[in-house]
Amino acid sequence: MIWDKEKECMAIDDMKELQLDRLQYIVKYAYEKVPYYHEKYTEMEIYPEDIETLEDINKLPFTTKTEMRAAYPFGLFAVPQKEIIELHTSSGTTGKPTVSGYTKEDLDLWSEVMARGLTMANVDENDIIQNTHGYGLFTGGFGVHYGGQKIGASVIPISTGQTLRQIEIMKDFKTSVLIFTPSYGLHIAEELERLGITSEDLNLKSIGFGSEAWTDEMRNELEKSFKVPAYNIYGLTEVMGPGIAMECGVQNGLHIFEDHFYPEIINPKTLDVLPEGETGELVLTTLTRVGMPLIRFRTRDVTSIHHEICDCGRTLMKMSKITGRTDDMLKIRGVSVFPSQIEKVLLNIEGVKPHYQIIITRPGIFDEIEIKVEASPEIFFDNVKQLVNMKNKIAKSIHDEIGLRVNVTLVEPMTIKRVESGKAVRVIDKRESKDKK
Ligand code: ZN
């Protein structure tokens, strides 16, 4: 099933024409309605009529999170506040959060793109969606909610936490679609196992997961536990929320809803736009958003984009899964390391559980990395020699991947704290902040 065949299967040239029309419109709209863009463009002597081709987007400056924070709370809105009918913010771990405002049209668009996405995950009006994403200022919960309702499915807005209750409802309501963050999904799976509940006792047919970086190994783990396919949902609060891109049945890359969100990949250091297929930072422009148009927003997410004829029939550009955020990148002994590289290695080793922490310290002059990871109970029943072998194997595999020596600590199952809500804390950086870069 394809939700909007006309848009999702459009010929590439037609899509480009549509994008150019919309880009010209939104740049003019932002310039006229939002003082932030007006001042910035005027200062740089760039005007809406300078956008004659799609490539001309290059002439426009980027919008960063820092600038959004400076415009806090409503400085980027293009409409009077009375026309905004919903507000969300990013989590705001450092300083003020970024704010996202939606008009009636924006919520319709959000529902529409999420309906497209959930349809890719095989959801239809007969489904019962248990949405464990948080409802609140975080956009995860509402995005799935609106999309699910648009399709006509029954949405259970259970939100996150209370895992035993989640499981009871999964059984009693015959939940067919489960939505979670990978780390919360792992927690539900563990509880199901503990209670002796198997997939045969449930009615699941698919899973949608998002809002955390993930690896193929993590997805395999989730699919093995729930015995149904799991599809990645991508989005971010500033641009809209979930529903910017989603995986289709092929499960090899996410289709970007590029008729509404124009993607570019840039080199985060030189800021040059990179050609199709190269990896860099994703930059998005909202082509149709009314309340808060964002032009060339730097997402900090690292990925690549390309066109292909997908087996699902869609022509929408595909992006590879996010390998990390430029913010997540760790500098350890001068080497750039993404936590996802370590996760990939760990989950490929037999006997290792998908629960781990990366602890970075600087006891002397040099950085030290400790990988604390849970091993299956059998490992601890075996002799010490096998434990040592296991530790060495993990250390060697990580060294091969990132080029750095690490200390491995194997811990017993359930030792590492589980998340009852949202995202897991995988990295604990104990170095003084001035030393981290
Ligand atoms: Zn596809």
CSV table of C-alpha atoms and ligand atoms in Angstrom, one decimal:
chain,number,residue,atom,x,y,z
A,1,MET,CA,0.0,0.0,0.0
A,2,ILE,CA,1.1,3.5,-0.8
A,3,TRP,CA,-0.7,6.4,1.0
A,4,ASP,CA,-0.2,9.0,-1.7
A,5,LYS,CA,0.9,7.4,-4.9
A,6,GLU,CA,0.9,10.6,-6.9
A,7,LYS,CA,3.4,12.3,-4.7
A,8,GLU,CA,5.4,9.3,-3.5
A,9,CYS,CA,5.9,7.8,-6.9
A,10,MET,CA,6.4,11.0,-8.9
A,11,ALA,CA,8.9,11.1,-11.7
A,12,ILE,CA,12.1,12.7,-10.5
A,13,ASP,CA,11.9,15.7,-12.9
A,14,ASP,CA,8.4,16.5,-11.9
A,15,MET,CA,9.4,16.3,-8.2
A,16,LYS,CA,12.2,18.8,-8.9
A,17,GLU,CA,9.8,21.2,-10.6
A,18,LEU,CA,7.4,21.0,-7.7
A,19,GLN,CA,10.3,21.5,-5.2
A,20,LEU,CA,11.5,24.6,-7.1
A,21,ASP,CA,8.0,26.1,-7.1
A,22,ARG,CA,7.7,25.5,-3.5
A,23,LEU,CA,11.2,26.7,-2.6
A,24,GLN,CA,10.6,29.9,-4.4
A,25,TYR,CA,7.4,30.4,-2.6
A,26,ILE,CA,8.7,29.6,0.9
A,27,VAL,CA,11.8,31.8,0.6
A,28,LYS,CA,9.7,34.7,-0.4
A,29,TYR,CA,7.2,33.9,2.4
A,30,ALA,CA,9.9,33.6,5.0
A,31,TYR,CA,11.6,36.8,3.8
A,32,GLU,CA,8.3,38.7,4.0
A,33,LYS,CA,6.9,37.3,7.2
A,34,VAL,CA,9.8,36.5,9.5
A,35,PRO,CA,12.1,39.4,10.6
A,36,TYR,CA,14.9,36.9,11.2
A,37,TYR,CA,15.1,36.0,7.5
A,38,HIS,CA,14.4,39.5,6.3
A,39,GLU,CA,17.3,41.0,8.2
A,40,LYS,CA,19.7,38.2,7.5
A,41,TYR,CA,19.0,38.1,3.7
A,42,THR,CA,19.0,41.9,3.5
A,43,GLU,CA,22.3,42.1,5.2
A,44,MET,CA,23.7,39.5,2.8
A,45,GLU,CA,22.0,41.1,-0.2
A,46,ILE,CA,20.2,38.0,-1.2
A,47,TYR,CA,16.6,38.3,-2.3
A,48,PRO,CA,13.8,35.8,-3.0
A,49,GLU,CA,14.1,36.5,-6.8
A,50,ASP,CA,17.7,35.2,-6.7
A,51,ILE,CA,16.3,31.6,-6.4
A,52,GLU,CA,15.9,30.7,-10.1
A,53,THR,CA,17.0,27.0,-9.8
A,54,LEU,CA,17.0,24.4,-7.0
A,55,GLU,CA,20.8,24.8,-6.9
A,56,ASP,CA,20.4,28.4,-6.0
A,57,ILE,CA,19.4,27.3,-2.5
A,58,ASN,CA,23.2,27.4,-2.1
A,59,LYS,CA,23.1,31.1,-2.0
A,60,LEU,CA,21.1,31.1,1.2
A,61,PRO,CA,22.6,31.0,4.6
A,62,PHE,CA,22.0,28.1,7.0
A,63,THR,CA,19.8,28.2,10.1
A,64,THR,CA,21.3,26.7,13.2
A,65,LYS,CA,20.0,25.6,16.5
A,66,THR,CA,21.9,28.4,18.2
A,67,GLU,CA,20.0,30.9,16.0
A,68,MET,CA,16.7,29.2,16.9
A,69,ARG,CA,17.6,29.5,20.6
A,70,ALA,CA,18.3,33.2,20.1
A,71,ALA,CA,14.9,33.6,18.6
A,72,TYR,CA,13.3,31.9,21.6
A,73,PRO,CA,10.4,31.6,22.1
A,74,PHE,CA,8.4,32.8,19.1
A,75,GLY,CA,10.9,34.8,17.0
A,76,LEU,CA,10.8,32.5,14.0
A,77,PHE,CA,7.0,32.3,13.6
A,78,ALA,CA,5.6,33.6,10.3
A,79,VAL,CA,2.0,34.0,11.5
A,80,PRO,CA,0.4,35.9,14.4
A,81,GLN,CA,0.5,33.8,17.6
A,82,LYS,CA,-3.3,33.4,17.5
A,83,GLU,CA,-2.9,31.2,14.4
A,84,ILE,CA,-0.6,28.8,16.1
A,85,ILE,CA,-2.6,26.0,17.6
A,86,GLU,CA,0.1,23.7,19.0
A,87,LEU,CA,3.5,24.2,20.5
A,88,HIS,CA,6.4,21.8,21.1
A,89,THR,CA,10.0,22.2,22.2
A,90,SER,CA,13.2,20.2,21.9
A,91,SER,CA,14.5,18.7,25.1
A,92,GLY,CA,16.8,21.6,25.8
A,93,THR,CA,19.5,19.9,27.6
A,94,THR,CA,21.8,22.9,27.1
A,95,GLY,CA,20.3,26.3,27.6
A,96,LYS,CA,16.9,27.3,26.2
A,97,PRO,CA,15.1,24.7,24.1
A,98,THR,CA,14.1,25.3,20.5
A,99,VAL,CA,10.4,26.0,19.9
A,100,SER,CA,8.2,24.6,17.1
A,101,GLY,CA,4.9,26.2,16.4
A,102,TYR,CA,2.1,24.7,14.2
A,103,THR,CA,-0.9,26.2,12.5
A,104,LYS,CA,-3.9,24.1,11.5
A,105,GLU,CA,-2.4,23.5,8.1
A,106,ASP,CA,0.9,22.4,9.7
A,107,LEU,CA,-0.9,19.8,11.8
A,108,ASP,CA,-2.7,18.5,8.7
A,109,LEU,CA,0.6,18.2,6.9
A,110,TRP,CA,2.2,16.4,9.9
A,111,SER,CA,-0.7,13.9,10.0
A,112,GLU,CA,-0.4,13.4,6.2
A,113,VAL,CA,3.4,12.7,6.2
A,114,MET,CA,3.1,10.4,9.3
A,115,ALA,CA,0.2,8.6,7.5
A,116,ARG,CA,2.5,8.0,4.6
A,117,GLY,CA,5.2,6.7,6.9
A,118,LEU,CA,3.0,4.4,8.9
A,119,THR,CA,1.5,3.0,5.7
A,120,MET,CA,5.1,2.0,4.8
A,121,ALA,CA,5.2,0.0,8.0
A,122,ASN,CA,2.1,-1.8,6.7
A,123,VAL,CA,-0.3,0.0,9.1
A,124,ASP,CA,-4.0,0.3,8.0
A,125,GLU,CA,-7.3,1.2,9.4
A,126,ASN,CA,-7.7,-2.3,11.0
A,127,ASP,CA,-4.7,-1.8,13.2
A,128,ILE,CA,-4.4,-1.0,16.9
A,129,ILE,CA,-1.3,1.1,17.5
A,130,GLN,CA,0.2,1.2,21.0
A,131,ASN,CA,2.2,4.4,21.1
A,132,THR,CA,4.8,4.3,23.8
A,133,HIS,CA,6.4,7.5,22.7
A,134,GLY,CA,6.0,10.2,25.3
A,135,TYR,CA,3.1,12.7,24.8
A,136,GLY,CA,4.2,16.1,25.9
A,137,LEU,CA,6.5,18.7,24.5
A,138,PHE,CA,8.4,16.0,22.8
A,139,THR,CA,7.0,15.5,19.3
A,140,GLY,CA,7.3,11.7,19.1
A,141,GLY,CA,4.0,10.9,20.7
A,142,PHE,CA,1.8,13.4,18.8
A,143,GLY,CA,3.3,12.7,15.4
A,144,VAL,CA,2.5,9.0,15.5
A,145,HIS,CA,-0.9,9.8,17.1
A,146,TYR,CA,-1.9,12.1,14.3
A,147,GLY,CA,-0.6,9.8,11.5
A,148,GLY,CA,-2.3,6.8,13.0
A,149,GLN,CA,-5.6,8.5,13.3
A,150,LYS,CA,-5.4,9.9,9.8
A,151,ILE,CA,-5.1,6.3,8.5
A,152,GLY,CA,-8.0,5.4,10.6
A,153,ALA,CA,-6.2,3.0,12.9
A,154,SER,CA,-7.0,2.9,16.7
A,155,VAL,CA,-4.3,4.7,18.6
A,156,ILE,CA,-3.6,3.9,22.3
A,157,PRO,CA,-1.9,7.0,23.7
A,158,ILE,CA,-0.3,5.0,26.5
A,159,SER,CA,2.9,7.0,26.4
A,160,THR,CA,6.1,5.7,27.9
A,161,GLY,CA,6.8,3.8,31.1
A,162,GLN,CA,4.6,1.5,33.3
A,163,THR,CA,5.9,-1.5,31.4
A,164,LEU,CA,3.7,-4.1,33.1
A,165,ARG,CA,0.6,-2.1,32.2
A,166,GLN,CA,1.9,-1.8,28.7
A,167,ILE,CA,2.2,-5.6,28.4
A,168,GLU,CA,-1.3,-6.1,29.9
A,169,ILE,CA,-2.8,-3.7,27.3
A,170,MET,CA,-0.8,-5.3,24.5
A,171,LYS,CA,-2.4,-8.7,25.4
A,172,ASP,CA,-5.9,-7.4,26.2
A,173,PHE,CA,-6.3,-4.9,23.4
A,174,LYS,CA,-4.5,-7.2,20.8
A,175,THR,CA,-2.1,-4.4,19.9
A,176,SER,CA,-0.9,-5.0,16.3
A,177,VAL,CA,1.6,-2.2,16.0
A,178,LEU,CA,4.1,-1.1,18.7
A,179,ILE,CA,5.9,2.2,18.6
A,180,PHE,CA,9.0,2.7,20.8
A,181,THR,CA,12.5,4.0,21.1
A,182,PRO,CA,15.0,1.1,20.6
A,183,SER,CA,16.1,1.2,24.2
A,184,TYR,CA,12.6,1.2,25.6
A,185,GLY,CA,11.7,-1.6,23.1
A,186,LEU,CA,14.6,-3.7,24.6
A,187,HIS,CA,13.2,-3.1,28.0
A,188,ILE,CA,9.7,-4.3,27.0
A,189,ALA,CA,11.3,-7.4,25.4
A,190,GLU,CA,13.2,-8.2,28.5
A,191,GLU,CA,10.0,-7.9,30.6
A,192,LEU,CA,8.1,-10.1,28.2
A,193,GLU,CA,10.8,-12.8,28.5
A,194,ARG,CA,10.8,-12.5,32.3
A,195,LEU,CA,7.0,-13.0,32.4
A,196,GLY,CA,7.3,-16.0,30.0
A,197,ILE,CA,5.1,-14.2,27.3
A,198,THR,CA,6.0,-15.1,23.8
A,199,SER,CA,5.1,-13.6,20.4
A,200,GLU,CA,2.4,-16.2,20.1
A,201,ASP,CA,0.6,-14.7,23.1
A,202,LEU,CA,0.6,-11.3,21.3
A,203,ASN,CA,-1.0,-10.0,18.1
A,204,LEU,CA,1.9,-7.9,16.8
A,205,LYS,CA,2.5,-7.4,13.1
A,206,SER,CA,4.9,-4.5,13.0
A,207,ILE,CA,7.0,-2.1,14.9
A,208,GLY,CA,7.9,1.5,14.3
A,209,PHE,CA,10.9,2.9,16.2
A,210,GLY,CA,12.7,6.2,16.3
A,211,SER,CA,14.2,9.1,18.1
A,212,GLU,CA,17.5,7.4,19.0
A,213,ALA,CA,20.5,6.5,17.0
A,214,TRP,CA,20.5,2.8,16.1
A,215,THR,CA,22.5,0.1,14.3
A,216,ASP,CA,21.4,-2.8,12.1
A,217,GLU,CA,22.5,-5.1,14.9
A,218,MET,CA,20.1,-3.3,17.3
A,219,ARG,CA,17.2,-3.7,14.8
A,220,ASN,CA,18.0,-7.4,14.4
A,221,GLU,CA,17.9,-7.8,18.2
A,222,LEU,CA,14.5,-6.1,18.3
A,223,GLU,CA,13.1,-8.2,15.4
A,224,LYS,CA,14.4,-11.4,17.0
A,225,SER,CA,12.6,-10.5,20.3
A,226,PHE,CA,9.3,-9.5,18.9
A,227,LYS,CA,9.3,-11.7,15.7
A,228,VAL,CA,7.9,-8.9,13.5
A,229,PRO,CA,9.6,-6.4,11.2
A,230,ALA,CA,10.7,-3.1,12.7
A,231,TYR,CA,10.8,0.1,10.7
A,232,ASN,CA,12.7,3.3,11.4
A,233,ILE,CA,10.8,6.6,11.7
A,234,TYR,CA,12.9,9.8,11.3
A,235,GLY,CA,12.2,13.3,12.3
A,236,LEU,CA,13.2,16.1,14.5
A,237,THR,CA,11.2,18.6,16.5
A,238,GLU,CA,12.5,21.8,14.9
A,239,VAL,CA,11.5,20.7,11.4
A,240,MET,CA,8.2,19.1,12.3
A,241,GLY,CA,8.6,16.0,14.4
A,242,PRO,CA,8.6,12.4,13.3
A,243,GLY,CA,7.4,12.0,9.7
A,244,ILE,CA,10.3,13.6,7.8
A,245,ALA,CA,11.4,10.2,6.5
A,246,MET,CA,10.5,6.6,7.0
A,247,GLU,CA,11.6,3.1,6.0
A,248,CYS,CA,9.6,1.1,3.6
A,249,GLY,CA,9.1,-2.6,3.4
A,250,VAL,CA,12.5,-3.0,1.8
A,251,GLN,CA,14.2,-1.8,5.0
A,252,ASN,CA,17.2,-0.4,3.3
A,253,GLY,CA,17.1,3.4,3.8
A,254,LEU,CA,14.4,5.8,4.6
A,255,HIS,CA,12.3,7.6,2.0
A,256,ILE,CA,12.3,11.4,2.6
A,257,PHE,CA,9.0,13.2,2.0
A,258,GLU,CA,10.9,15.6,-0.2
A,259,ASP,CA,7.9,17.3,-1.6
A,260,HIS,CA,7.6,18.9,1.9
A,261,PHE,CA,11.2,18.7,3.2
A,262,TYR,CA,14.0,19.5,0.8
A,263,PRO,CA,17.2,17.6,1.8
A,264,GLU,CA,20.8,18.5,1.3
A,265,ILE,CA,24.0,16.9,2.6
A,266,ILE,CA,26.9,19.2,3.6
A,267,ASN,CA,30.4,18.8,4.8
A,268,PRO,CA,30.0,20.1,8.4
A,269,LYS,CA,33.4,21.7,8.4
A,270,THR,CA,33.6,23.4,5.0
A,271,LEU,CA,29.8,23.8,4.7
A,272,ASP,CA,30.0,22.7,1.0
A,273,VAL,CA,27.1,20.8,-0.4
A,274,LEU,CA,28.1,17.2,-1.1
A,275,PRO,CA,27.0,15.1,-4.1
A,276,GLU,CA,24.5,12.3,-3.9
A,277,GLY,CA,25.8,9.3,-2.0
A,278,GLU,CA,28.4,11.1,0.1
A,279,THR,CA,28.1,11.1,3.8
A,280,GLY,CA,27.8,14.4,5.8
A,281,GLU,CA,25.4,16.5,7.8
A,282,LEU,CA,21.7,16.5,6.8
A,283,VAL,CA,20.3,20.0,6.1
A,284,LEU,CA,16.5,20.4,5.6
A,285,THR,CA,14.3,23.1,4.3
A,286,THR,CA,10.5,23.0,5.0
A,287,LEU,CA,8.8,23.7,1.6
A,288,THR,CA,5.3,24.0,2.8
A,289,ARG,CA,5.3,24.8,6.5
A,290,VAL,CA,3.1,27.8,7.4
A,291,GLY,CA,3.6,28.6,11.1
A,292,MET,CA,7.4,28.3,11.2
A,293,PRO,CA,9.2,27.9,7.9
A,294,LEU,CA,12.8,26.7,8.3
A,295,ILE,CA,15.3,27.3,5.6
A,296,ARG,CA,18.4,25.3,5.4
A,297,PHE,CA,18.2,24.0,8.9
A,298,ARG,CA,21.4,22.2,10.1
A,299,THR,CA,20.1,19.0,11.7
A,300,ARG,CA,23.5,17.8,13.0
A,301,ASP,CA,22.5,14.3,11.9
A,302,VAL,CA,25.0,12.4,9.9
A,303,THR,CA,23.7,10.5,6.8
A,304,SER,CA,23.8,10.3,3.0
A,305,ILE,CA,21.0,10.7,0.4
A,306,HIS,CA,20.5,9.2,-3.0
A,307,HIS,CA,17.9,8.4,-5.7
A,308,GLU,CA,17.1,4.8,-6.6
A,309,ILE,CA,14.2,2.9,-8.1
A,310,CYS,CA,13.1,1.3,-4.9
A,311,ASP,CA,11.4,-2.2,-4.9
A,312,CYS,CA,8.5,-0.7,-3.1
A,313,GLY,CA,7.7,1.5,-6.1
A,314,ARG,CA,8.4,4.8,-4.5
A,315,THR,CA,10.7,7.3,-6.2
A,316,LEU,CA,11.2,9.5,-3.1
A,317,MET,CA,14.8,10.1,-2.4
A,318,LYS,CA,16.3,7.7,0.2
A,319,MET,CA,18.5,8.5,3.1
A,320,SER,CA,20.7,6.0,4.9
A,321,LYS,CA,20.0,5.5,8.6
A,322,ILE,CA,21.5,8.2,10.8
A,323,THR,CA,24.9,7.0,12.0
A,324,GLY,CA,25.2,9.6,14.6
A,325,ARG,CA,24.8,13.3,15.3
A,326,THR,CA,27.7,15.6,14.8
A,327,ASP,CA,27.0,16.5,18.5
A,328,ASP,CA,27.4,12.9,19.6
A,329,MET,CA,30.8,12.5,18.0
A,330,LEU,CA,33.4,11.9,20.6
A,331,LYS,CA,37.0,13.0,20.3
A,332,ILE,CA,39.0,10.4,22.2
A,333,ARG,CA,42.8,10.8,22.1
A,334,GLY,CA,42.3,12.9,19.0
A,335,VAL,CA,40.3,10.2,17.2
A,336,SER,CA,36.6,10.8,16.1
A,337,VAL,CA,34.4,8.0,17.4
A,338,PHE,CA,30.7,7.6,17.1
A,339,PRO,CA,29.0,5.5,19.8
A,340,SER,CA,27.2,3.6,17.0
A,341,GLN,CA,30.5,2.2,15.9
A,342,ILE,CA,31.0,0.6,19.3
A,343,GLU,CA,27.4,-0.7,19.4
A,344,LYS,CA,27.8,-2.4,16.0
A,345,VAL,CA,30.8,-4.3,17.2
A,346,LEU,CA,29.3,-5.3,20.5
A,347,LEU,CA,26.1,-6.7,19.1
A,348,ASN,CA,28.0,-8.8,16.6
A,349,ILE,CA,29.6,-10.8,19.4
A,350,GLU,CA,27.8,-13.9,20.6
A,351,GLY,CA,27.0,-13.9,24.3
A,352,VAL,CA,26.8,-10.1,24.6
A,353,LYS,CA,23.6,-8.4,25.5
A,354,PRO,CA,22.5,-5.1,23.9
A,355,HIS,CA,23.0,-3.2,27.1
A,356,TYR,CA,26.2,-1.3,27.4
A,357,GLN,CA,27.8,2.0,28.5
A,358,ILE,CA,30.8,3.8,27.2
A,359,ILE,CA,32.7,5.5,30.0
A,360,ILE,CA,35.4,8.0,29.1
A,361,THR,CA,37.9,9.3,31.7
A,362,ARG,CA,41.2,11.1,31.7
A,363,PRO,CA,43.1,9.9,34.7
A,364,GLY,CA,46.4,11.3,33.5
A,365,ILE,CA,47.4,12.9,30.2
A,366,PHE,CA,45.5,10.4,28.0
A,367,ASP,CA,41.9,9.5,27.6
A,368,GLU,CA,40.8,6.1,28.8
A,369,ILE,CA,37.7,4.3,27.5
A,370,GLU,CA,35.9,1.7,29.5
A,371,ILE,CA,33.2,-0.4,27.8
A,372,LYS,CA,30.8,-1.8,30.4
A,373,VAL,CA,28.6,-4.5,28.8
A,374,GLU,CA,26.3,-7.2,29.9
A,375,ALA,CA,27.1,-10.8,29.1
A,376,SER,CA,24.6,-13.6,29.0
A,377,PRO,CA,24.3,-15.6,32.3
A,378,GLU,CA,26.0,-18.7,30.7
A,379,ILE,CA,29.3,-16.7,30.4
A,380,PHE,CA,29.4,-16.3,34.2
A,381,PHE,CA,28.9,-20.0,34.8
A,382,ASP,CA,31.9,-20.8,32.6
A,383,ASN,CA,35.4,-20.6,33.8
A,384,VAL,CA,37.5,-17.5,34.3
A,385,LYS,CA,39.5,-18.3,31.2
A,386,GLN,CA,36.4,-18.0,29.0
A,387,LEU,CA,35.5,-14.6,30.6
A,388,VAL,CA,39.0,-13.3,29.8
A,389,ASN,CA,38.8,-14.6,26.3
A,390,MET,CA,35.5,-12.8,25.8
A,391,LYS,CA,36.9,-9.6,27.2
A,392,ASN,CA,39.9,-9.8,24.9
A,393,LYS,CA,37.7,-10.6,21.9
A,394,ILE,CA,35.5,-7.5,22.5
A,395,ALA,CA,38.6,-5.3,23.1
A,396,LYS,CA,40.2,-6.5,19.9
A,397,SER,CA,37.0,-6.1,17.7
A,398,ILE,CA,36.5,-2.5,19.0
A,399,HIS,CA,40.2,-1.7,18.4
A,400,ASP,CA,39.8,-3.0,14.8
A,401,GLU,CA,36.8,-0.7,14.3
A,402,ILE,CA,37.9,2.5,16.0
A,403,GLY,CA,41.6,2.1,16.2
A,404,LEU,CA,41.7,2.7,20.0
A,405,ARG,CA,42.5,0.5,22.9
A,406,VAL,CA,39.6,0.1,25.3
A,407,ASN,CA,39.1,-1.6,28.7
A,408,VAL,CA,36.2,-4.0,28.8
A,409,THR,CA,34.2,-4.8,31.9
A,410,LEU,CA,31.7,-7.6,31.6
A,411,VAL,CA,28.8,-7.3,34.0
A,412,GLU,CA,25.9,-9.6,34.8
A,413,PRO,CA,22.5,-9.2,33.1
A,414,MET,CA,20.3,-6.4,34.5
A,415,THR,CA,23.3,-4.6,36.0
A,416,ILE,CA,23.1,-1.6,33.7
A,417,LYS,CA,20.2,0.7,34.4
A,418,ARG,CA,17.2,0.3,32.1
A,419,VAL,CA,15.3,3.2,30.7
A,420,GLU,CA,11.6,3.4,31.5
A,421,SER,CA,11.2,6.4,29.3
A,422,GLY,CA,12.8,7.9,26.2
A,423,LYS,CA,16.4,7.5,25.4
A,424,ALA,CA,19.2,5.4,27.1
A,425,VAL,CA,22.3,7.0,28.5
A,426,ARG,CA,25.1,5.1,26.6
A,427,VAL,CA,27.9,7.6,27.0
A,428,ILE,CA,29.3,8.8,30.2
A,429,ASP,CA,32.0,11.3,29.6
A,430,LYS,CA,33.8,12.1,32.9
A,431,ARG,CA,36.4,14.4,31.3
A,432,GLU,CA,36.4,18.1,32.1
A,433,SER,CA,34.4,19.8,29.4
A,434,LYS,CA,37.3,21.9,28.3
A,435,ASP,CA,39.2,18.7,27.4
A,436,LYS,CA,36.6,17.1,25.3
A,437,LYS,CA,37.2,18.7,22.0
B,1,ZN,ZN,11.0,1.9,-0.8
